[in-house]
Amino acid sequence: MAYTFITLPSPVGELKLVANGSRLAAILWENDKPNRVRLGPMSEAPDNPVLMKTARQLEEYFAGTRSAFDLELDFAGTEFQKKVWAALLTIPFGETRTYRQIAEQIGHPSAVRAVGAANGRNPISIIAPCHRVIGASGKLTGFAGGLEAKERLLTLEGGQWSGIGRTGELF
């Protein structure tokens, strides 16, 4: 099945929402690396119901009126990546986890770097909240949308984040 997409302006830049049939397959960043998420050919589909529902839920999230998403997801990746992405879905709104905590949660406590790599390839950013994964020191670490976007998302959620920025300085 061919992928369909729409674009959505947001406070963290333009997002490309991608569906595979009736399921959300990706949320891509405006300046995303071309091969970070591998998808097939795409066509624009402004009337796709899952894309319209995703856009509405993201708009509510950015407006501060939604803290959980209700969408069918289509994760395409390795079994290990899918375990990591499923673990991301368990991180509550307003909370963070470290890469080590995710590695322990999926039963691979020594796979911290592999968890980081899988987190970096998360195709469904924001919905599968990879922005809620931070370094063990509390610092913000790599993020496909950029560290400024990660910081904005965590600030929007206003939760249990230490407030230690990119440079390690409190702000």
mmCIF file with all atom_site columns, C-alpha atoms in Angstrom:
data_model
loop_
_atom_site.group_PDB
_atom_site.id
_atom_site.type_symbol
_atom_site.label_atom_id
_atom_site.label_alt_id
_atom_site.label_comp_id
_atom_site.label_asym_id
_atom_site.label_entity_id
_atom_site.label_seq_id
_atom_site.pdbx_PDB_ins_code
_atom_site.Cartn_x
_atom_site.Cartn_y
_atom_site.Cartn_z
_atom_site.occupancy
_atom_site.B_iso_or_equiv
_atom_site.pdbx_formal_charge
_atom_site.auth_seq_id
_atom_site.auth_comp_id
_atom_site.auth_asym_id
_atom_site.auth_atom_id
_atom_site.pdbx_PDB_model_num
ATOM 1   C CA . MET A 1 1   ? 0.000  0.000  0.000  1.00 0.00 ? 1   MET A CA 1
ATOM 2   C CA . ALA A 1 2   ? 1.261  3.487  -0.818 1.00 0.00 ? 2   ALA A CA 1
ATOM 3   C CA . TYR A 1 3   ? 1.930  6.023  1.892  1.00 0.00 ? 3   TYR A CA 1
ATOM 4   C CA . THR A 1 4   ? -0.092 9.221  2.060  1.00 0.00 ? 4   THR A CA 1
ATOM 5   C CA . PHE A 1 5   ? 0.796  12.452 3.832  1.00 0.00 ? 5   PHE A CA 1
ATOM 6   C CA . ILE A 1 6   ? -0.215 15.935 4.858  1.00 0.00 ? 6   ILE A CA 1
ATOM 7   C CA . THR A 1 7   ? 1.881  18.719 6.345  1.00 0.00 ? 7   THR A CA 1
ATOM 8   C CA . LEU A 1 8   ? 1.019  20.447 9.588  1.00 0.00 ? 8   LEU A CA 1
ATOM 9   C CA . PRO A 1 9   ? 2.466  23.735 10.814 1.00 0.00 ? 9   PRO A CA 1
ATOM 10  C CA . SER A 1 10  ? 3.319  23.494 14.515 1.00 0.00 ? 10  SER A CA 1
ATOM 11  C CA . PRO A 1 11  ? 5.190  25.355 17.260 1.00 0.00 ? 11  PRO A CA 1
ATOM 12  C CA . VAL A 1 12  ? 8.165  23.032 16.604 1.00 0.00 ? 12  VAL A CA 1
ATOM 13  C CA . GLY A 1 13  ? 8.217  23.510 12.827 1.00 0.00 ? 13  GLY A CA 1
ATOM 14  C CA . GLU A 1 14  ? 6.375  21.978 9.921  1.00 0.00 ? 14  GLU A CA 1
ATOM 15  C CA . LEU A 1 15  ? 5.551  18.308 10.478 1.00 0.00 ? 15  LEU A CA 1
ATOM 16  C CA . LYS A 1 16  ? 4.856  15.753 7.755  1.00 0.00 ? 16  LYS A CA 1
ATOM 17  C CA . LEU A 1 17  ? 2.203  13.289 8.932  1.00 0.00 ? 17  LEU A CA 1
ATOM 18  C CA . VAL A 1 18  ? 2.368  9.997  7.040  1.00 0.00 ? 18  VAL A CA 1
ATOM 19  C CA . ALA A 1 19  ? -0.229 7.222  6.935  1.00 0.00 ? 19  ALA A CA 1
ATOM 20  C CA . ASN A 1 20  ? -0.081 3.661  5.724  1.00 0.00 ? 20  ASN A CA 1
ATOM 21  C CA . GLY A 1 21  ? -3.720 2.909  4.967  1.00 0.00 ? 21  GLY A CA 1
ATOM 22  C CA . SER A 1 22  ? -5.748 3.633  8.104  1.00 0.00 ? 22  SER A CA 1
ATOM 23  C CA . ARG A 1 23  ? -2.745 3.781  10.455 1.00 0.00 ? 23  ARG A CA 1
ATOM 24  C CA . LEU A 1 24  ? -0.257 6.517  11.277 1.00 0.00 ? 24  LEU A CA 1
ATOM 25  C CA . ALA A 1 25  ? 3.194  5.474  10.012 1.00 0.00 ? 25  ALA A CA 1
ATOM 26  C CA . ALA A 1 26  ? 5.359  8.535  10.661 1.00 0.00 ? 26  ALA A CA 1
ATOM 27  C CA . ILE A 1 27  ? 5.674  12.100 11.840 1.00 0.00 ? 27  ILE A CA 1
ATOM 28  C CA . LEU A 1 28  ? 8.653  13.608 10.068 1.00 0.00 ? 28  LEU A CA 1
ATOM 29  C CA . TRP A 1 29  ? 10.428 16.836 10.970 1.00 0.00 ? 29  TRP A CA 1
ATOM 30  C CA . GLU A 1 30  ? 10.887 19.798 8.656  1.00 0.00 ? 30  GLU A CA 1
ATOM 31  C CA . ASN A 1 31  ? 14.668 19.291 8.545  1.00 0.00 ? 31  ASN A CA 1
ATOM 32  C CA . ASP A 1 32  ? 14.639 15.515 9.034  1.00 0.00 ? 32  ASP A CA 1
ATOM 33  C CA . LYS A 1 33  ? 17.558 13.509 7.679  1.00 0.00 ? 33  LYS A CA 1
ATOM 34  C CA . PRO A 1 34  ? 16.349 11.890 4.432  1.00 0.00 ? 34  PRO A CA 1
ATOM 35  C CA . ASN A 1 35  ? 17.043 8.279  5.472  1.00 0.00 ? 35  ASN A CA 1
ATOM 36  C CA . ARG A 1 36  ? 16.234 8.455  9.205  1.00 0.00 ? 36  ARG A CA 1
ATOM 37  C CA . VAL A 1 37  ? 12.848 6.855  8.524  1.00 0.00 ? 37  VAL A CA 1
ATOM 38  C CA . ARG A 1 38  ? 12.590 4.681  5.433  1.00 0.00 ? 38  ARG A CA 1
ATOM 39  C CA . LEU A 1 39  ? 9.213  4.786  3.762  1.00 0.00 ? 39  LEU A CA 1
ATOM 40  C CA . GLY A 1 40  ? 7.938  3.978  0.296  1.00 0.00 ? 40  GLY A CA 1
ATOM 41  C CA . PRO A 1 41  ? 6.520  6.378  -2.284 1.00 0.00 ? 41  PRO A CA 1
ATOM 42  C CA . MET A 1 42  ? 4.116  8.980  -0.892 1.00 0.00 ? 42  MET A CA 1
ATOM 43  C CA . SER A 1 43  ? 1.262  11.039 -2.239 1.00 0.00 ? 43  SER A CA 1
ATOM 44  C CA . GLU A 1 44  ? -0.481 13.968 -0.616 1.00 0.00 ? 44  GLU A CA 1
ATOM 45  C CA . ALA A 1 45  ? -3.912 13.105 0.782  1.00 0.00 ? 45  ALA A CA 1
ATOM 46  C CA . PRO A 1 46  ? -5.499 16.045 2.600  1.00 0.00 ? 46  PRO A CA 1
ATOM 47  C CA . ASP A 1 47  ? -8.744 14.114 3.188  1.00 0.00 ? 47  ASP A CA 1
ATOM 48  C CA . ASN A 1 48  ? -7.199 10.972 4.727  1.00 0.00 ? 48  ASN A CA 1
ATOM 49  C CA . PRO A 1 49  ? -9.184 10.352 7.954  1.00 0.00 ? 49  PRO A CA 1
ATOM 50  C CA . VAL A 1 50  ? -6.232 9.134  10.052 1.00 0.00 ? 50  VAL A CA 1
ATOM 51  C CA . LEU A 1 51  ? -4.112 12.104 8.986  1.00 0.00 ? 51  LEU A CA 1
ATOM 52  C CA . MET A 1 52  ? -6.919 14.550 9.779  1.00 0.00 ? 52  MET A CA 1
ATOM 53  C CA . LYS A 1 53  ? -7.433 12.869 13.183 1.00 0.00 ? 53  LYS A CA 1
ATOM 54  C CA . THR A 1 54  ? -3.684 13.010 13.866 1.00 0.00 ? 54  THR A CA 1
ATOM 55  C CA . ALA A 1 55  ? -3.524 16.690 12.923 1.00 0.00 ? 55  ALA A CA 1
ATOM 56  C CA . ARG A 1 56  ? -6.470 17.492 15.209 1.00 0.00 ? 56  ARG A CA 1
ATOM 57  C CA . GLN A 1 57  ? -4.933 15.600 18.142 1.00 0.00 ? 57  GLN A CA 1
ATOM 58  C CA . LEU A 1 58  ? -1.534 17.247 17.626 1.00 0.00 ? 58  LEU A CA 1
ATOM 59  C CA . GLU A 1 59  ? -3.170 20.692 17.502 1.00 0.00 ? 59  GLU A CA 1
ATOM 60  C CA . GLU A 1 60  ? -4.903 19.899 20.816 1.00 0.00 ? 60  GLU A CA 1
ATOM 61  C CA . TYR A 1 61  ? -1.583 18.701 22.280 1.00 0.00 ? 61  TYR A CA 1
ATOM 62  C CA . PHE A 1 62  ? 0.172  21.909 21.244 1.00 0.00 ? 62  PHE A CA 1
ATOM 63  C CA . ALA A 1 63  ? -2.737 23.958 22.656 1.00 0.00 ? 63  ALA A CA 1
ATOM 64  C CA . GLY A 1 64  ? -2.273 22.194 26.011 1.00 0.00 ? 64  GLY A CA 1
ATOM 65  C CA . THR A 1 65  ? -5.653 20.440 25.960 1.00 0.00 ? 65  THR A CA 1
ATOM 66  C CA . ARG A 1 66  ? -4.467 16.885 25.136 1.00 0.00 ? 66  ARG A CA 1
ATOM 67  C CA . SER A 1 67  ? -2.034 14.743 27.094 1.00 0.00 ? 67  SER A CA 1
ATOM 68  C CA . ALA A 1 68  ? -2.625 11.356 25.391 1.00 0.00 ? 68  ALA A CA 1
ATOM 69  C CA . PHE A 1 69  ? -3.179 10.286 21.801 1.00 0.00 ? 69  PHE A CA 1
ATOM 70  C CA . ASP A 1 70  ? -5.764 7.852  20.469 1.00 0.00 ? 70  ASP A CA 1
ATOM 71  C CA . LEU A 1 71  ? -4.426 6.684  17.105 1.00 0.00 ? 71  LEU A CA 1
ATOM 72  C CA . GLU A 1 72  ? -3.690 3.394  15.398 1.00 0.00 ? 72  GLU A CA 1
ATOM 73  C CA . LEU A 1 73  ? 0.054  3.221  14.754 1.00 0.00 ? 73  LEU A CA 1
ATOM 74  C CA . ASP A 1 74  ? 2.039  1.360  12.105 1.00 0.00 ? 74  ASP A CA 1
ATOM 75  C CA . PHE A 1 75  ? 5.625  0.999  13.339 1.00 0.00 ? 75  PHE A CA 1
ATOM 76  C CA . ALA A 1 76  ? 7.991  -0.373 10.683 1.00 0.00 ? 76  ALA A CA 1
ATOM 77  C CA . GLY A 1 77  ? 11.331 -1.490 12.095 1.00 0.00 ? 77  GLY A CA 1
ATOM 78  C CA . THR A 1 78  ? 13.262 -4.336 13.671 1.00 0.00 ? 78  THR A CA 1
ATOM 79  C CA . GLU A 1 79  ? 11.839 -6.292 16.595 1.00 0.00 ? 79  GLU A CA 1
ATOM 80  C CA . PHE A 1 80  ? 14.295 -4.533 18.924 1.00 0.00 ? 80  PHE A CA 1
ATOM 81  C CA . GLN A 1 81  ? 13.265 -1.100 17.629 1.00 0.00 ? 81  GLN A CA 1
ATOM 82  C CA . LYS A 1 82  ? 9.602  -1.983 18.053 1.00 0.00 ? 82  LYS A CA 1
ATOM 83  C CA . LYS A 1 83  ? 10.267 -2.952 21.696 1.00 0.00 ? 83  LYS A CA 1
ATOM 84  C CA . VAL A 1 84  ? 11.921 0.410  22.302 1.00 0.00 ? 84  VAL A CA 1
ATOM 85  C CA . TRP A 1 85  ? 9.110  2.302  20.576 1.00 0.00 ? 85  TRP A CA 1
ATOM 86  C CA . ALA A 1 86  ? 6.486  0.362  22.555 1.00 0.00 ? 86  ALA A CA 1
ATOM 87  C CA . ALA A 1 87  ? 8.343  1.342  25.748 1.00 0.00 ? 87  ALA A CA 1
ATOM 88  C CA . LEU A 1 88  ? 8.195  5.000  24.686 1.00 0.00 ? 88  LEU A CA 1
ATOM 89  C CA . LEU A 1 89  ? 4.408  4.737  24.588 1.00 0.00 ? 89  LEU A CA 1
ATOM 90  C CA . THR A 1 90  ? 4.416  3.851  28.316 1.00 0.00 ? 90  THR A CA 1
ATOM 91  C CA . ILE A 1 91  ? 6.165  7.069  29.435 1.00 0.00 ? 91  ILE A CA 1
ATOM 92  C CA . PRO A 1 92  ? 3.458  9.213  31.031 1.00 0.00 ? 92  PRO A CA 1
ATOM 93  C CA . PHE A 1 93  ? 2.821  12.775 29.900 1.00 0.00 ? 93  PHE A CA 1
ATOM 94  C CA . GLY A 1 94  ? 5.039  15.172 31.830 1.00 0.00 ? 94  GLY A CA 1
ATOM 95  C CA . GLU A 1 95  ? 7.581  12.519 32.851 1.00 0.00 ? 95  GLU A CA 1
ATOM 96  C CA . THR A 1 96  ? 10.956 11.522 31.464 1.00 0.00 ? 96  THR A CA 1
ATOM 97  C CA . ARG A 1 97  ? 13.023 8.353  31.349 1.00 0.00 ? 97  ARG A CA 1
ATOM 98  C CA . THR A 1 98  ? 16.688 7.722  30.693 1.00 0.00 ? 98  THR A CA 1
ATOM 99  C CA . TYR A 1 99  ? 18.016 5.480  27.962 1.00 0.00 ? 99  TYR A CA 1
ATOM 100 C CA . ARG A 1 100 ? 19.160 3.068  30.691 1.00 0.00 ? 100 ARG A CA 1
ATOM 101 C CA . GLN A 1 101 ? 15.653 2.916  32.160 1.00 0.00 ? 101 GLN A CA 1
ATOM 102 C CA . ILE A 1 102 ? 14.233 2.059  28.735 1.00 0.00 ? 102 ILE A CA 1
ATOM 103 C CA . ALA A 1 103 ? 16.923 -0.609 28.216 1.00 0.00 ? 103 ALA A CA 1
ATOM 104 C CA . GLU A 1 104 ? 16.034 -2.158 31.568 1.00 0.00 ? 104 GLU A CA 1
ATOM 105 C CA . GLN A 1 105 ? 12.308 -1.948 30.840 1.00 0.00 ? 105 GLN A CA 1
ATOM 106 C CA . ILE A 1 106 ? 12.650 -3.956 27.613 1.00 0.00 ? 106 ILE A CA 1
ATOM 107 C CA . GLY A 1 107 ? 14.887 -6.564 29.260 1.00 0.00 ? 107 GLY A CA 1
ATOM 108 C CA . HIS A 1 108 ? 18.193 -5.497 27.683 1.00 0.00 ? 108 HIS A CA 1
ATOM 109 C CA . PRO A 1 109 ? 19.946 -3.576 30.487 1.00 0.00 ? 109 PRO A CA 1
ATOM 110 C CA . SER A 1 110 ? 23.297 -3.441 28.684 1.00 0.00 ? 110 SER A CA 1
ATOM 111 C CA . ALA A 1 111 ? 21.821 -2.160 25.410 1.00 0.00 ? 111 ALA A CA 1
ATOM 112 C CA . VAL A 1 112 ? 21.756 1.531  26.355 1.00 0.00 ? 112 VAL A CA 1
ATOM 113 C CA . ARG A 1 113 ? 23.431 2.673  23.127 1.00 0.00 ? 113 ARG A CA 1
ATOM 114 C CA . ALA A 1 114 ? 21.186 0.461  21.007 1.00 0.00 ? 114 ALA A CA 1
ATOM 115 C CA . VAL A 1 115 ? 18.180 1.989  22.768 1.00 0.00 ? 115 VAL A CA 1
ATOM 116 C CA . GLY A 1 116 ? 19.555 5.426  21.880 1.00 0.00 ? 116 GLY A CA 1
ATOM 117 C CA . ALA A 1 117 ? 19.932 4.407  18.244 1.00 0.00 ? 117 ALA A CA 1
ATOM 118 C CA . ALA A 1 118 ? 16.392 2.979  18.117 1.00 0.00 ? 118 ALA A CA 1
ATOM 119 C CA . ASN A 1 119 ? 15.064 6.103  19.813 1.00 0.00 ? 119 ASN A CA 1
ATOM 120 C CA . GLY A 1 120 ? 16.743 8.184  17.099 1.00 0.00 ? 120 GLY A CA 1
ATOM 121 C CA . ARG A 1 121 ? 14.942 6.197  14.398 1.00 0.00 ? 121 ARG A CA 1
ATOM 122 C CA . ASN A 1 122 ? 11.517 6.454  16.020 1.00 0.00 ? 122 ASN A CA 1
ATOM 123 C CA . PRO A 1 123 ? 9.267  7.125  13.027 1.00 0.00 ? 123 PRO A CA 1
ATOM 124 C CA . ILE A 1 124 ? 6.330  8.481  15.026 1.00 0.00 ? 124 ILE A CA 1
ATOM 125 C CA . SER A 1 125 ? 7.835  11.366 16.988 1.00 0.00 ? 125 SER A CA 1
ATOM 126 C CA . ILE A 1 126 ? 5.722  13.161 19.603 1.00 0.00 ? 126 ILE A CA 1
ATOM 127 C CA . ILE A 1 127 ? 3.039  10.418 19.599 1.00 0.00 ? 127 ILE A CA 1
ATOM 128 C CA . ALA A 1 128 ? 5.672  7.834  20.622 1.00 0.00 ? 128 ALA A CA 1
ATOM 129 C CA . PRO A 1 129 ? 7.354  10.367 22.898 1.00 0.00 ? 129 PRO A CA 1
ATOM 130 C CA . CYS A 1 130 ? 11.066 9.959  22.224 1.00 0.00 ? 130 CYS A CA 1
ATOM 131 C CA . HIS A 1 131 ? 11.437 13.563 23.426 1.00 0.00 ? 131 HIS A CA 1
ATOM 132 C CA . ARG A 1 132 ? 10.758 12.240 26.946 1.00 0.00 ? 132 ARG A CA 1
ATOM 133 C CA . VAL A 1 133 ? 14.011 10.260 26.905 1.00 0.00 ? 133 VAL A CA 1
ATOM 134 C CA . ILE A 1 134 ? 16.943 12.188 28.358 1.00 0.00 ? 134 ILE A CA 1
ATOM 135 C CA . GLY A 1 135 ? 20.539 11.514 29.350 1.00 0.00 ? 135 GLY A CA 1
ATOM 136 C CA . ALA A 1 136 ? 21.343 9.975  32.725 1.00 0.00 ? 136 ALA A CA 1
ATOM 137 C CA . SER A 1 137 ? 22.615 13.371 33.926 1.00 0.00 ? 137 SER A CA 1
ATOM 138 C CA . GLY A 1 138 ? 19.291 15.010 33.095 1.00 0.00 ? 138 GLY A CA 1
ATOM 139 C CA . LYS A 1 139 ? 20.714 16.760 30.032 1.00 0.00 ? 139 LYS A CA 1
ATOM 140 C CA . LEU A 1 140 ? 18.903 16.825 26.745 1.00 0.00 ? 140 LEU A CA 1
ATOM 141 C CA . THR A 1 141 ? 20.478 14.515 24.200 1.00 0.00 ? 141 THR A CA 1
ATOM 142 C CA . GLY A 1 142 ? 20.023 13.949 20.468 1.00 0.00 ? 142 GLY A CA 1
ATOM 143 C CA . PHE A 1 143 ? 16.616 14.420 18.910 1.00 0.00 ? 143 PHE A CA 1
ATOM 144 C CA . ALA A 1 144 ? 15.569 14.191 15.259 1.00 0.00 ? 144 ALA A CA 1
ATOM 145 C CA . GLY A 1 145 ? 13.620 17.448 15.522 1.00 0.00 ? 145 GLY A CA 1
ATOM 146 C CA . GLY A 1 146 ? 16.569 19.228 17.139 1.00 0.00 ? 146 GLY A CA 1
ATOM 147 C CA . LEU A 1 147 ? 17.284 19.922 20.792 1.00 0.00 ? 147 LEU A CA 1
ATOM 148 C CA . GLU A 1 148 ? 15.326 23.175 20.729 1.00 0.00 ? 148 GLU A CA 1
ATOM 149 C CA . ALA A 1 149 ? 12.187 21.276 19.664 1.00 0.00 ? 149 ALA A CA 1
ATOM 150 C CA . LYS A 1 150 ? 12.818 18.649 22.354 1.00 0.00 ? 150 LYS A CA 1
ATOM 151 C CA . GLU A 1 151 ? 13.144 21.380 24.957 1.00 0.00 ? 151 GLU A CA 1
ATOM 152 C CA . ARG A 1 152 ? 9.920  23.037 23.754 1.00 0.00 ? 152 ARG A CA 1
ATOM 153 C CA . LEU A 1 153 ? 7.991  19.755 23.921 1.00 0.00 ? 153 LEU A CA 1
ATOM 154 C CA . LEU A 1 154 ? 9.217  19.019 27.444 1.00 0.00 ? 154 LEU A CA 1
ATOM 155 C CA . THR A 1 155 ? 8.421  22.572 28.526 1.00 0.00 ? 155 THR A CA 1
ATOM 156 C CA . LEU A 1 156 ? 4.943  22.276 26.966 1.00 0.00 ? 156 LEU A CA 1
ATOM 157 C CA . GLU A 1 157 ? 4.343  19.155 29.034 1.00 0.00 ? 157 GLU A CA 1
ATOM 158 C CA . GLY A 1 158 ? 5.591  20.991 32.125 1.00 0.00 ? 158 GLY A CA 1
ATOM 159 C CA . GLY A 1 159 ? 6.370  17.814 33.993 1.00 0.00 ? 159 GLY A CA 1
ATOM 160 C CA . GLN A 1 160 ? 9.140  16.179 35.919 1.00 0.00 ? 160 GLN A CA 1
ATOM 161 C CA . TRP A 1 161 ? 12.051 17.426 33.894 1.00 0.00 ? 161 TRP A CA 1
ATOM 162 C CA . SER A 1 162 ? 15.029 18.875 35.699 1.00 0.00 ? 162 SER A CA 1
ATOM 163 C CA . GLY A 1 163 ? 15.295 21.927 33.452 1.00 0.00 ? 163 GLY A CA 1
ATOM 164 C CA . ILE A 1 164 ? 18.937 21.271 32.617 1.00 0.00 ? 164 ILE A CA 1
ATOM 165 C CA . GLY A 1 165 ? 19.426 22.522 29.089 1.00 0.00 ? 165 GLY A CA 1
ATOM 166 C CA . ARG A 1 166 ? 21.760 21.641 26.258 1.00 0.00 ? 166 ARG A CA 1
ATOM 167 C CA . THR A 1 167 ? 24.757 23.234 27.902 1.00 0.00 ? 167 THR A CA 1
ATOM 168 C CA . GLY A 1 168 ? 24.059 21.788 31.319 1.00 0.00 ? 168 GLY A CA 1
ATOM 169 C CA . GLU A 1 169 ? 23.027 25.220 32.610 1.00 0.00 ? 169 GLU A CA 1
ATOM 170 C CA . LEU A 1 170 ? 19.787 25.668 34.486 1.00 0.00 ? 170 LEU A CA 1
ATOM 171 C CA . PHE A 1 171 ? 17.363 27.987 32.757 1.00 0.00 ? 171 PHE A CA 1
#
